[in-house]
Amino acid sequence: MNTLNYIGSKHTLFNTLLTICKDNVPDMKNKTFMDLFSGTGTVGFNMLDNFKNCQANDLEYYSYVINYALLKCNYTENIKKIIETCNNLEMIEGLIYENFSPTGTCERMFFTNNNAKKTDAIRQYLQTQYTSNLITEKEYYFLLASILVSIDKVANTSCVYGAYLKEYKKSALKEMVFNPIHTKKDITEDNNVYNTFSETFAEPDSNYYDVIYLDPPYNQRQYSANYSPLNYIAHYDKDIVLKGKTALIDNYNKSDFCKKTEVSKAFNKLIDGLKCNYLLISYNNEGLLSIDDFKQILLKKGSVKLYKIQYNKFKAQQSVDKKFVEEYLWVVDTTKTGGDVIVEINVDLIK
């Protein structure tokens, strides 16, 4: 799997998450799995071989595209040929070049001129192929997701797109190579992907899933602001208004889970309305919602276990205070009553 450089990614934690899931959820192969804040799609994609089917949701369009490719699209020989063609296209001065690389009218340095122009060429070629019905919908989303993860490899940022570096770093100066987001060939038709607010799944007529996994934002950084260029590249629409030095999309999405005054209410409403037998929630000791608030909310839902996992911070965050963070994985069995007791378990990171 080819993934984004992403704050909150569960790539490092996945093996630990999977082990805890197996310890608590019997007969996983015959159960459904929903990743409600799916981000890079790391969890859902790696759960494909462990559950009957996997679903995913995320509010951000770039994430929807990536998860669609990971959960619904197989790698094929035709996709391989298209990628080879795309890597040899003539460069084009398009929307990415004009808005995210330094030109006579733009000072932004998210990408080098050549990487921006190469990506413009691929993005326009892909759109033409799709609108001309020369590629299928699944091929389109697979290739679009592959553009996003490929251009991200040469982004001139410390980690997120909230700012670009004033000088090009070594990795940003490398040529962008268009690579497939994955090479899996046995993905079934049973998986679905959604692009909406997580609260939608707590409404009275929402679907039931055997296992629901939540990995919500932990702090006040809005993902829509931090990854605005990826949303723009995914949409590739000249009518989208970009504002400010860092090219924020006008009226970008804002989540209540990133607001100190709203986060408790948002969690209460979401947890109360979700329909599942098992609820898994990733959070950490630096999140907006306190451990005591979590306990009060989750004990109303069922029997609760709290797994505590210590691991190193995301590289770009290591300059602040401690270099490690304690990740929490809450496991709620909604078929059992919670009472007022929570089992706390310290576990080592499984690499």
One Martini backbone bead per residue (centre of mass of N, CA, C, O) as a GRO file, in nm:
protein
  351
    1MET     BB    1   0.095   0.037   0.023
    2ASN     BB    2   0.031   0.373  -0.073
    3THR     BB    3   0.090   0.658   0.130
    4LEU     BB    4   0.053   0.911   0.339
    5ASN     BB    5   0.176   1.189   0.500
    6TYR     BB    6   0.021   1.147   0.829
    7ILE     BB    7  -0.164   1.266   1.069
    8GLY     BB    8  -0.286   0.975   1.242
    9SER     BB    9  -0.167   0.740   1.138
   10LYS     BB   10  -0.194   0.362   1.170
   11HIS     BB   11   0.060   0.211   1.074
   12THR     BB   12   0.217   0.160   1.347
   13LEU     BB   13  -0.059   0.052   1.510
   14PHE     BB   14  -0.200  -0.184   1.364
   15ASN     BB   15  -0.100  -0.451   1.499
   16THR     BB   16  -0.219  -0.372   1.772
   17LEU     BB   17  -0.511  -0.335   1.684
   18LEU     BB   18  -0.555  -0.622   1.573
   19THR     BB   19  -0.497  -0.780   1.832
   20ILE     BB   20  -0.721  -0.648   2.004
   21CYS     BB   21  -0.951  -0.726   1.822
   22LYS     BB   22  -0.911  -1.038   1.842
   23ASP     BB   23  -0.949  -1.041   2.163
   24ASN     BB   24  -1.270  -0.916   2.135
   25VAL     BB   25  -1.350  -1.040   1.842
   26PRO     BB   26  -1.539  -1.278   1.728
   27ASP     BB   27  -1.553  -1.396   1.421
   28MET     BB   28  -1.445  -1.179   1.202
   29LYS     BB   29  -1.495  -1.314   0.913
   30ASN     BB   30  -1.830  -1.264   0.983
   31LYS     BB   31  -1.778  -0.948   0.986
   32THR     BB   32  -1.834  -0.608   1.006
   33PHE     BB   33  -1.655  -0.303   0.894
   34MET     BB   34  -1.610   0.039   1.029
   35ASP     BB   35  -1.449   0.339   0.908
   36LEU     BB   36  -1.533   0.667   1.009
   37PHE     BB   37  -1.216   0.792   1.005
   38SER     BB   38  -1.015   0.703   0.745
   39GLY     BB   39  -0.828   0.874   0.575
   40THR     BB   40  -0.576   0.674   0.440
   41GLY     BB   41  -0.691   0.360   0.482
   42THR     BB   42  -0.514   0.163   0.651
   43VAL     BB   43  -0.718   0.001   0.817
   44GLY     BB   44  -0.921  -0.105   0.607
   45PHE     BB   45  -0.718  -0.243   0.414
   46ASN     BB   46  -0.593  -0.434   0.651
   47MET     BB   47  -0.895  -0.564   0.710
   48LEU     BB   48  -0.988  -0.729   0.459
   49ASP     BB   49  -0.865  -1.022   0.569
   50ASN     BB   50  -1.055  -1.011   0.859
   51PHE     BB   51  -1.328  -0.953   0.707
   52LYS     BB   52  -1.606  -0.970   0.525
   53ASN     BB   53  -1.623  -0.647   0.538
   54CYS     BB   54  -1.549  -0.301   0.430
   55GLN     BB   55  -1.590   0.025   0.556
   56ALA     BB   56  -1.601   0.387   0.469
   57ASN     BB   57  -1.530   0.722   0.612
   58ASP     BB   58  -1.516   1.075   0.497
   59LEU     BB   59  -1.522   1.423   0.467
   60GLU     BB   60  -1.289   1.405   0.276
   61TYR     BB   61  -1.229   1.375  -0.057
   62TYR     BB   62  -0.944   1.255  -0.069
   63SER     BB   63  -1.024   1.017   0.118
   64TYR     BB   64  -1.242   0.896  -0.052
   65VAL     BB   65  -1.066   0.828  -0.295
   66ILE     BB   66  -0.866   0.644  -0.145
   67ASN     BB   67  -1.077   0.441  -0.025
   68TYR     BB   68  -1.197   0.352  -0.291
   69ALA     BB   69  -0.936   0.226  -0.401
   70LEU     BB   70  -0.885   0.026  -0.153
   71LEU     BB   71  -1.200  -0.114  -0.139
   72LYS     BB   72  -1.295  -0.126  -0.482
   73CYS     BB   73  -1.002  -0.156  -0.630
   74ASN     BB   74  -0.827  -0.315  -0.870
   75TYR     BB   75  -0.541  -0.429  -0.992
   76THR     BB   76  -0.429  -0.389  -1.333
   77GLU     BB   77  -0.302  -0.401  -1.648
   78ASN     BB   78  -0.433  -0.138  -1.741
   79ILE     BB   79  -0.328   0.039  -1.514
   80LYS     BB   80  -0.031  -0.010  -1.570
   81LYS     BB   81  -0.035   0.120  -1.857
   82ILE     BB   82  -0.136   0.402  -1.775
   83ILE     BB   83   0.101   0.471  -1.589
   84GLU     BB   84   0.318   0.455  -1.805
   85THR     BB   85   0.202   0.680  -1.979
   86CYS     BB   86   0.198   0.909  -1.761
   87ASN     BB   87   0.520   0.909  -1.715
   88ASN     BB   88   0.537   1.024  -2.047
   89LEU     BB   89   0.426   1.295  -2.038
   90GLU     BB   90   0.375   1.605  -2.113
   91MET     BB   91   0.400   1.893  -1.981
   92ILE     BB   92   0.177   2.112  -1.780
   93GLU     BB   93   0.027   2.434  -1.732
   94GLY     BB   94  -0.172   2.425  -1.461
   95LEU     BB   95  -0.332   2.438  -1.158
   96ILE     BB   96  -0.087   2.342  -0.991
   97TYR     BB   97   0.123   2.532  -1.104
   98GLU     BB   98  -0.041   2.805  -1.046
   99ASN     BB   99  -0.097   2.734  -0.710
  100PHE     BB  100   0.182   2.537  -0.601
  101SER     BB  101   0.398   2.706  -0.765
  102PRO     BB  102   0.653   2.903  -0.873
  103THR     BB  103   0.566   3.210  -1.023
  104GLY     BB  104   0.483   3.518  -1.137
  105THR     BB  105   0.192   3.482  -0.948
  106CYS     BB  106   0.341   3.266  -0.753
  107GLU     BB  107   0.491   3.169  -0.423
  108ARG     BB  108   0.437   2.889  -0.393
  109MET     BB  109   0.615   2.571  -0.244
  110PHE     BB  110   0.489   2.272  -0.261
  111PHE     BB  111   0.612   2.255  -0.556
  112THR     BB  112   0.766   2.202  -0.821
  113ASN     BB  113   0.733   2.282  -1.138
  114ASN     BB  114   0.766   1.994  -1.262
  115ASN     BB  115   0.577   1.840  -1.069
  116ALA     BB  116   0.328   2.007  -1.133
  117LYS     BB  117   0.322   1.959  -1.444
  118LYS     BB  118   0.306   1.652  -1.435
  119THR     BB  119   0.043   1.639  -1.272
  120ASP     BB  120  -0.131   1.795  -1.468
  121ALA     BB  121  -0.107   1.595  -1.701
  122ILE     BB  122  -0.231   1.353  -1.554
  123ARG     BB  123  -0.498   1.481  -1.458
  124GLN     BB  124  -0.604   1.554  -1.745
  125TYR     BB  125  -0.589   1.276  -1.871
  126LEU     BB  126  -0.780   1.136  -1.676
  127GLN     BB  127  -1.030   1.313  -1.731
  128THR     BB  128  -1.052   1.252  -2.035
  129GLN     BB  129  -1.081   0.944  -2.014
  130TYR     BB  130  -1.344   0.952  -1.843
  131THR     BB  131  -1.533   1.144  -2.018
  132SER     BB  132  -1.474   0.933  -2.273
  133ASN     BB  133  -1.501   0.630  -2.169
  134LEU     BB  134  -1.194   0.484  -2.139
  135ILE     BB  135  -1.265   0.459  -1.834
  136THR     BB  136  -1.352   0.360  -1.540
  137GLU     BB  137  -1.448   0.442  -1.231
  138LYS     BB  138  -1.238   0.267  -1.084
  139GLU     BB  139  -0.995   0.362  -1.243
  140TYR     BB  140  -1.019   0.658  -1.174
  141TYR     BB  141  -0.989   0.633  -0.861
  142PHE     BB  142  -0.724   0.485  -0.857
  143LEU     BB  143  -0.560   0.707  -1.012
  144LEU     BB  144  -0.626   0.948  -0.832
  145ALA     BB  145  -0.507   0.829  -0.574
  146SER     BB  146  -0.220   0.794  -0.697
  147ILE     BB  147  -0.164   1.092  -0.729
  148LEU     BB  148  -0.179   1.178  -0.431
  149VAL     BB  149   0.050   0.985  -0.319
  150SER     BB  150   0.273   1.080  -0.520
  151ILE     BB  151   0.285   1.392  -0.468
  152ASP     BB  152   0.337   1.368  -0.158
  153LYS     BB  153   0.641   1.268  -0.184
  154VAL     BB  154   0.710   1.589  -0.307
  155ALA     BB  155   0.646   1.764  -0.076
  156ASN     BB  156   0.709   2.100   0.068
  157THR     BB  157   0.690   1.973   0.377
  158SER     BB  158   0.679   1.862   0.702
  159CYS     BB  159   0.361   1.732   0.661
  160VAL     BB  160   0.161   1.947   0.619
  161TYR     BB  161  -0.040   2.205   0.427
  162GLY     BB  162  -0.026   2.470   0.617
  163ALA     BB  163   0.275   2.469   0.498
  164TYR     BB  164   0.563   2.582   0.343
  165LEU     BB  165   0.879   2.578   0.248
  166LYS     BB  166   1.135   2.815   0.173
  167GLU     BB  167   1.287   2.551   0.099
  168TYR     BB  168   1.391   2.290  -0.073
  169LYS     BB  169   1.383   1.977  -0.016
  170LYS     BB  170   1.516   1.688  -0.113
  171SER     BB  171   1.247   1.528  -0.179
  172ALA     BB  172   1.115   1.767  -0.355
  173LEU     BB  173   1.346   1.742  -0.593
  174LYS     BB  174   1.226   1.506  -0.686
  175GLU     BB  175   1.076   1.310  -0.900
  176MET     BB  176   0.771   1.241  -0.991
  177VAL     BB  177   0.621   0.920  -0.931
  178PHE     BB  178   0.384   0.721  -1.078
  179ASN     BB  179   0.203   0.522  -0.848
  180PRO     BB  180   0.042   0.278  -0.711
  181ILE     BB  181  -0.153   0.241  -0.428
  182HIS     BB  182  -0.188  -0.063  -0.528
  183THR     BB  183  -0.174  -0.451  -0.590
  184LYS     BB  184  -0.450  -0.556  -0.550
  185LYS     BB  185  -0.678  -0.846  -0.683
  186ASP     BB  186  -0.920  -0.933  -0.435
  187ILE     BB  187  -1.149  -0.733  -0.441
  188THR     BB  188  -1.464  -0.683  -0.350
  189GLU     BB  189  -1.815  -0.572  -0.375
  190ASP     BB  190  -1.886  -0.529  -0.047
  191ASN     BB  191  -1.765  -0.251  -0.043
  192ASN     BB  192  -1.790   0.077   0.115
  193VAL     BB  193  -1.803   0.442   0.045
  194TYR     BB  194  -1.793   0.758   0.223
  195ASN     BB  195  -1.895   1.134   0.211
  196THR     BB  196  -1.933   1.233   0.539
  197PHE     BB  197  -2.063   1.278   0.826
  198SER     BB  198  -2.047   1.086   1.105
  199GLU     BB  199  -2.334   1.159   1.223
  200THR     BB  200  -2.502   1.001   1.012
  201PHE     BB  201  -2.446   0.713   1.172
  202ALA     BB  202  -2.651   0.822   1.427
  203GLU     BB  203  -2.902   0.786   1.299
  204PRO     BB  204  -3.196   0.610   1.319
  205ASP     BB  205  -3.150   0.494   0.996
  206SER     BB  206  -2.893   0.361   1.036
  207ASN     BB  207  -2.652   0.139   1.012
  208TYR     BB  208  -2.528  -0.177   1.079
  209TYR     BB  209  -2.233  -0.286   1.265
  210ASP     BB  210  -2.027  -0.490   1.422
  211VAL     BB  211  -1.776  -0.289   1.361
  212ILE     BB  212  -1.655   0.021   1.501
  213TYR     BB  213  -1.418   0.267   1.393
  214LEU     BB  214  -1.247   0.534   1.572
  215ASP     BB  215  -1.046   0.828   1.431
  216PRO     BB  216  -1.041   1.111   1.547
  217PRO     BB  217  -0.978   1.406   1.617
  218TYR     BB  218  -0.768   1.548   1.884
  219ASN     BB  219  -0.764   1.846   1.779
  220GLN     BB  220  -0.772   2.182   1.630
  221ARG     BB  221  -0.690   2.053   1.364
  222GLN     BB  222  -0.796   2.084   1.049
  223TYR     BB  223  -0.790   1.874   0.782
  224SER     BB  224  -0.895   2.062   0.555
  225ALA     BB  225  -0.658   2.266   0.598
  226ASN     BB  226  -0.401   2.066   0.596
  227TYR     BB  227  -0.528   1.931   0.293
  228SER     BB  228  -0.619   2.126   0.059
  229PRO     BB  229  -0.451   2.046  -0.199
  230LEU     BB  230  -0.575   1.760  -0.225
  231ASN     BB  231  -0.862   1.852  -0.280
  232TYR     BB  232  -0.796   2.014  -0.533
  233ILE     BB  233  -0.676   1.785  -0.703
  234ALA     BB  234  -0.925   1.605  -0.693
  235HIS     BB  235  -1.119   1.816  -0.827
  236TYR     BB  236  -1.009   2.011  -1.044
  237ASP     BB  237  -1.127   2.331  -1.004
  238LYS     BB  238  -1.121   2.661  -1.110
  239ASP     BB  239  -1.373   2.761  -0.916
  240ILE     BB  240  -1.206   2.725  -0.683
  241VAL     BB  241  -1.135   2.898  -0.390
  242LEU     BB  242  -0.827   3.050  -0.303
  243LYS     BB  243  -0.662   3.133   0.011
  244GLY     BB  244  -0.386   3.274   0.066
  245LYS     BB  245  -0.067   3.155   0.114
  246THR     BB  246  -0.190   2.834   0.145
  247ALA     BB  247  -0.452   2.772  -0.020
  248LEU     BB  248  -0.736   2.786   0.090
  249ILE     BB  249  -1.037   2.665   0.090
  250ASP     BB  250  -1.325   2.791   0.065
  251ASN     BB  251  -1.519   2.668   0.301
  252TYR     BB  252  -1.407   2.461   0.475
  253ASN     BB  253  -1.412   2.204   0.668
  254LYS     BB  254  -1.576   2.166   0.999
  255SER     BB  255  -1.510   2.007   1.302
  256ASP     BB  256  -1.630   1.937   1.623
  257PHE     BB  257  -1.372   1.757   1.708
  258CYS     BB  258  -1.192   2.050   1.697
  259LYS     BB  259  -1.376   2.162   1.939
  260LYS     BB  260  -1.375   2.235   2.266
  261THR     BB  261  -1.693   2.321   2.290
  262GLU     BB  262  -1.801   2.043   2.108
  263VAL     BB  263  -1.675   1.754   2.157
  264SER     BB  264  -1.860   1.627   2.375
  265LYS     BB  265  -2.126   1.646   2.220
  266ALA     BB  266  -2.034   1.490   1.969
  267PHE     BB  267  -1.969   1.221   2.112
  268ASN     BB  268  -2.236   1.165   2.248
  269LYS     BB  269  -2.406   1.149   1.987
  270LEU     BB  270  -2.248   0.935   1.836
  271ILE     BB  271  -2.233   0.698   2.041
  272ASP     BB  272  -2.541   0.674   2.093
  273GLY     BB  273  -2.620   0.613   1.768
  274LEU     BB  274  -2.457   0.374   1.725
  275LYS     BB  275  -2.463   0.052   1.541
  276CYS     BB  276  -2.325  -0.202   1.751
  277ASN     BB  277  -2.116  -0.443   1.923
  278TYR     BB  278  -1.840  -0.290   1.841
  279LEU     BB  279  -1.616  -0.040   1.985
  280LEU     BB  280  -1.348   0.150   1.841
  281ILE     BB  281  -1.107   0.388   1.996
  282SER     BB  282  -0.897   0.642   1.901
  283TYR     BB  283  -0.658   0.802   2.118
  284ASN     BB  284  -0.510   1.054   2.342
  285ASN     BB  285  -0.342   1.233   2.606
  286GLU     BB  286  -0.378   1.513   2.400
  287GLY     BB  287  -0.668   1.548   2.385
  288LEU     BB  288  -0.963   1.726   2.417
  289LEU     BB  289  -1.061   1.470   2.552
  290SER     BB  290  -1.095   1.330   2.838
  291ILE     BB  291  -1.082   1.041   3.016
  292ASP     BB  292  -1.336   1.103   3.189
  293ASP     BB  293  -1.528   1.168   2.958
  294PHE     BB  294  -1.509   0.897   2.820
  295LYS     BB  295  -1.615   0.721   3.047
  296GLN     BB  296  -1.899   0.846   3.064
  297ILE     BB  297  -1.982   0.782   2.771
  298LEU     BB  298  -1.911   0.464   2.743
  299LEU     BB  299  -2.066   0.334   2.989
  300LYS     BB  300  -2.351   0.379   2.839
  301LYS     BB  301  -2.283   0.155   2.603
  302GLY     BB  302  -2.087  -0.044   2.788
  303SER     BB  303  -1.825  -0.243   2.797
  304VAL     BB  304  -1.491  -0.139   2.920
  305LYS     BB  305  -1.175  -0.089   2.755
  306LEU     BB  306  -0.826   0.021   2.824
  307TYR     BB  307  -0.569   0.083   2.602
  308LYS     BB  308  -0.212   0.138   2.652
  309ILE     BB  309   0.011   0.311   2.416
  310GLN     BB  310   0.350   0.356   2.365
  311TYR     BB  311   0.478   0.615   2.138
  312ASN     BB  312   0.600   0.782   1.892
  313LYS     BB  313   0.592   1.060   1.743
  314PHE     BB  314   0.541   1.245   1.504
  315LYS     BB  315   0.810   1.383   1.366
  316ALA     BB  316   0.699   1.693   1.361
  317GLN     BB  317   0.639   1.673   1.697
  318GLN     BB  318   0.931   1.629   1.852
  319SER     BB  319   0.994   1.939   1.948
  320VAL     BB  320   0.775   1.882   2.170
  321ASP     BB  321   0.869   1.791   2.444
  322LYS     BB  322   0.770   1.499   2.420
  323LYS     BB  323   0.845   1.204   2.205
  324PHE     BB  324   0.585   1.083   2.333
  325VAL     BB  325   0.280   0.888   2.327
  326GLU     BB  326  -0.042   0.799   2.454
  327GLU     BB  327  -0.231   0.555   2.335
  328TYR     BB  328  -0.575   0.501   2.288
  329LEU     BB  329  -0.783   0.197   2.323
  330TRP     BB  330  -1.115   0.163   2.294
  331VAL     BB  331  -1.338  -0.099   2.420
  332VAL     BB  332  -1.679  -0.177   2.321
  333ASP     BB  333  -1.938  -0.378   2.459
  334THR     BB  334  -2.280  -0.349   2.377
  335THR     BB  335  -2.388  -0.637   2.505
  336LYS     BB  336  -2.285  -0.502   2.769
  337THR     BB  337  -2.268  -0.388   3.078
  338GLY     BB  338  -2.072  -0.138   3.244
  339GLY     BB  339  -2.124   0.036   3.473
  340ASP     BB  340  -1.816   0.160   3.666
  341VAL     BB  341  -1.604  -0.028   3.508
  342ILE     BB  342  -1.257  -0.015   3.397
  343VAL     BB  343  -1.034  -0.177   3.197
  344GLU     BB  344  -0.680  -0.154   3.234
  345ILE     BB  345  -0.422  -0.177   2.965
  346ASN     BB  346  -0.089  -0.245   2.914
  347VAL     BB  347   0.086  -0.205   2.600
  348ASP     BB  348   0.281  -0.300   2.346
  349LEU     BB  349   0.422  -0.236   2.063
  350ILE     BB  350   0.344  -0.383   1.748
  351LYS     BB  351   0.565  -0.441   1.464
   0.00000   0.00000   0.00000
